[in-house]
Short mmCIF file of C-alpha atoms in Angstrom, two decimals:
data_model
loop_
_atom_site.label_atom_id
_atom_site.label_comp_id
_atom_site.label_asym_id
_atom_site.label_seq_id
_atom_site.Cartn_x
_atom_site.Cartn_y
_atom_site.Cartn_z
CA MET A 1325 -38.18 -12.47 4.00
CA ILE A 1326 -38.84 -8.98 2.73
CA GLY A 1327 -42.63 -9.26 3.61
CA GLU A 1328 -41.68 -10.30 7.15
CA LEU A 1329 -39.26 -7.57 7.73
CA LEU A 1330 -41.77 -4.97 6.41
CA ALA A 1331 -44.71 -6.26 7.99
CA ASP A 1332 -43.92 -5.43 11.59
CA LYS A 1333 -41.11 -2.76 12.19
CA ASN A 1334 -41.53 -3.33 15.98
CA SER A 1335 -40.44 -6.90 15.76
CA ALA A 1336 -36.97 -6.05 14.39
CA ALA A 1337 -34.49 -5.41 17.20
CA GLY A 1338 -33.84 -1.66 17.62
CA ASN A 1339 -36.25 -0.81 14.79
CA PRO A 1340 -33.35 -0.69 12.13
CA ASP A 1341 -33.78 0.69 8.59
CA PHE A 1342 -33.80 -1.79 5.77
CA TYR A 1343 -32.73 -1.07 2.28
CA PHE A 1344 -33.28 -3.39 -0.83
CA PHE A 1345 -31.64 -3.21 -4.06
CA PRO A 1346 -33.40 -6.17 -5.98
CA MET A 1347 -31.54 -6.18 -9.33
CA ALA A 1348 -29.24 -3.69 -10.80
CA ASN A 1349 -28.65 -5.45 -14.17
CA LYS A 1350 -32.24 -5.84 -15.57
CA ASP A 1351 -31.23 -5.21 -19.26
CA GLY A 1352 -28.32 -7.70 -18.99
CA VAL A 1353 -30.62 -10.46 -17.71
CA THR A 1354 -33.17 -9.56 -20.24
CA ARG A 1355 -30.54 -9.82 -23.02
CA GLY A 1356 -29.45 -13.36 -22.19
CA LEU A 1357 -28.42 -13.56 -18.45
CA THR A 1358 -25.30 -11.63 -18.98
CA ARG A 1359 -23.46 -9.52 -16.43
CA PHE A 1360 -22.94 -6.84 -19.00
CA SER A 1361 -25.48 -3.98 -19.27
CA ALA A 1362 -27.06 -2.77 -22.51
CA ALA A 1363 -24.35 -0.29 -22.75
CA GLY A 1364 -21.75 -3.10 -22.67
CA TYR A 1365 -20.41 -2.62 -19.25
CA ASP A 1366 -19.77 -5.37 -16.69
CA ILE A 1367 -21.51 -3.91 -13.76
CA ASN A 1368 -19.94 -6.20 -11.28
CA ARG A 1369 -16.49 -4.57 -11.63
CA GLY A 1370 -15.01 -1.25 -10.54
CA PHE A 1371 -16.18 -1.14 -6.85
CA THR A 1372 -13.05 0.31 -5.41
CA ARG A 1373 -13.11 3.71 -3.46
CA ASP A 1374 -11.24 5.54 -6.32
CA TYR A 1375 -13.21 4.34 -9.30
CA ILE A 1376 -15.59 6.87 -10.74
CA PHE A 1377 -18.59 5.42 -12.47
CA ASN A 1378 -19.96 7.32 -15.47
CA GLU A 1379 -23.48 8.39 -14.84
CA ARG A 1380 -24.77 7.98 -18.46
CA GLU A 1381 -22.81 4.73 -19.19
CA GLU A 1382 -23.05 2.92 -15.79
CA PRO A 1383 -26.21 4.43 -14.19
CA GLU A 1384 -26.80 1.42 -11.96
CA ASN A 1385 -23.47 1.71 -10.24
CA TYR A 1386 -23.30 5.48 -10.45
CA TYR A 1387 -26.43 5.92 -8.37
CA PHE A 1388 -25.65 3.04 -5.93
CA ILE A 1389 -22.33 4.60 -5.17
CA LYS A 1390 -23.73 8.09 -5.02
CA TRP A 1391 -26.21 6.85 -2.34
CA LEU A 1392 -23.57 4.92 -0.55
CA LYS A 1393 -21.38 8.05 -0.24
CA GLU A 1394 -24.23 10.02 1.08
CA GLN A 1395 -24.94 7.50 3.69
CA GLU A 1396 -21.15 7.68 4.60
CA LYS A 1397 -21.18 11.48 4.77
CA ASN A 1398 -24.24 11.23 7.07
CA GLY A 1399 -22.70 8.66 9.22
CA GLU A 1400 -25.19 6.11 8.22
CA LEU A 1401 -23.31 3.24 6.23
CA PRO A 1402 -25.12 0.04 6.34
CA PHE A 1403 -24.13 -2.21 9.41
CA LEU A 1404 -24.72 -5.37 7.28
CA ALA A 1405 -24.96 -5.99 3.53
CA ILE A 1406 -26.00 -9.23 1.96
CA ASP A 1407 -25.51 -9.90 -1.74
CA LEU A 1408 -27.50 -12.72 -3.09
CA HIS A 1409 -26.03 -13.75 -6.53
CA ASN A 1410 -27.29 -16.65 -8.50
CA ASP A 1411 -26.20 -18.60 -11.59
CA ALA A 1412 -27.99 -18.58 -14.96
CA GLU A 1413 -30.48 -21.24 -13.70
CA GLY A 1414 -31.38 -18.93 -10.79
CA ASN A 1415 -29.70 -21.27 -8.07
CA LEU A 1416 -27.99 -19.71 -5.05
CA HIS A 1417 -24.63 -21.53 -4.18
CA LEU A 1418 -23.73 -21.28 -0.43
CA GLN A 1419 -20.17 -21.97 0.33
CA ASN A 1420 -19.02 -24.65 3.06
CA ASN A 1421 -16.31 -23.87 5.40
CA ASN A 1422 -13.50 -25.87 3.75
CA GLU A 1423 -9.91 -24.90 4.27
CA ASN A 1424 -9.41 -23.50 0.54
CA PHE A 1425 -12.55 -21.48 0.92
CA ILE A 1426 -11.39 -19.99 4.26
CA LYS A 1427 -8.03 -19.03 2.82
CA ARG A 1428 -9.62 -17.27 -0.29
CA ILE A 1429 -12.21 -15.50 1.70
CA THR A 1430 -9.54 -14.26 4.23
CA ALA A 1431 -7.48 -12.89 1.32
CA LEU A 1432 -10.56 -11.19 -0.19
CA GLU A 1433 -11.39 -9.68 3.22
CA THR A 1434 -7.96 -8.11 3.33
CA ILE A 1435 -8.18 -6.66 -0.21
CA MET A 1436 -11.82 -5.38 0.47
CA LYS A 1437 -10.79 -3.53 3.54
CA LYS A 1438 -7.98 -1.80 1.67
CA GLU A 1439 -9.66 -1.05 -1.53
CA THR A 1440 -13.50 -0.55 -0.92
CA TYR A 1441 -15.95 0.53 1.67
CA TYR A 1442 -15.75 -2.76 3.59
CA THR A 1443 -15.29 -2.39 7.36
CA GLU A 1444 -16.12 -4.33 10.51
CA GLY A 1445 -17.76 -3.11 13.55
#
């Protein structure tokens, strides 16, 4: 997918910019497929607007949020973000549209709009 997107910029509608963040927690994966960094932090947590990541202890998140805030300041927040997360065996798990999933994802959307950078449109 990345190769196709980068191969011919003119093929993408409107010639958008693409940003890829392939893996933030390399040390955690190397240490045994854990979500905790070598510094002992769960880098999947703390993504609210008010949380301040420590540059020394959580550099993965600190610099990602710094970049995101710069994008916001310049009026260039990403239009679409896709997070591909997998399990310990490397499998991606796509969710079907059953009733319980729709209820949970609707509740999550409400919380994300209130507490994070998530927006629509």
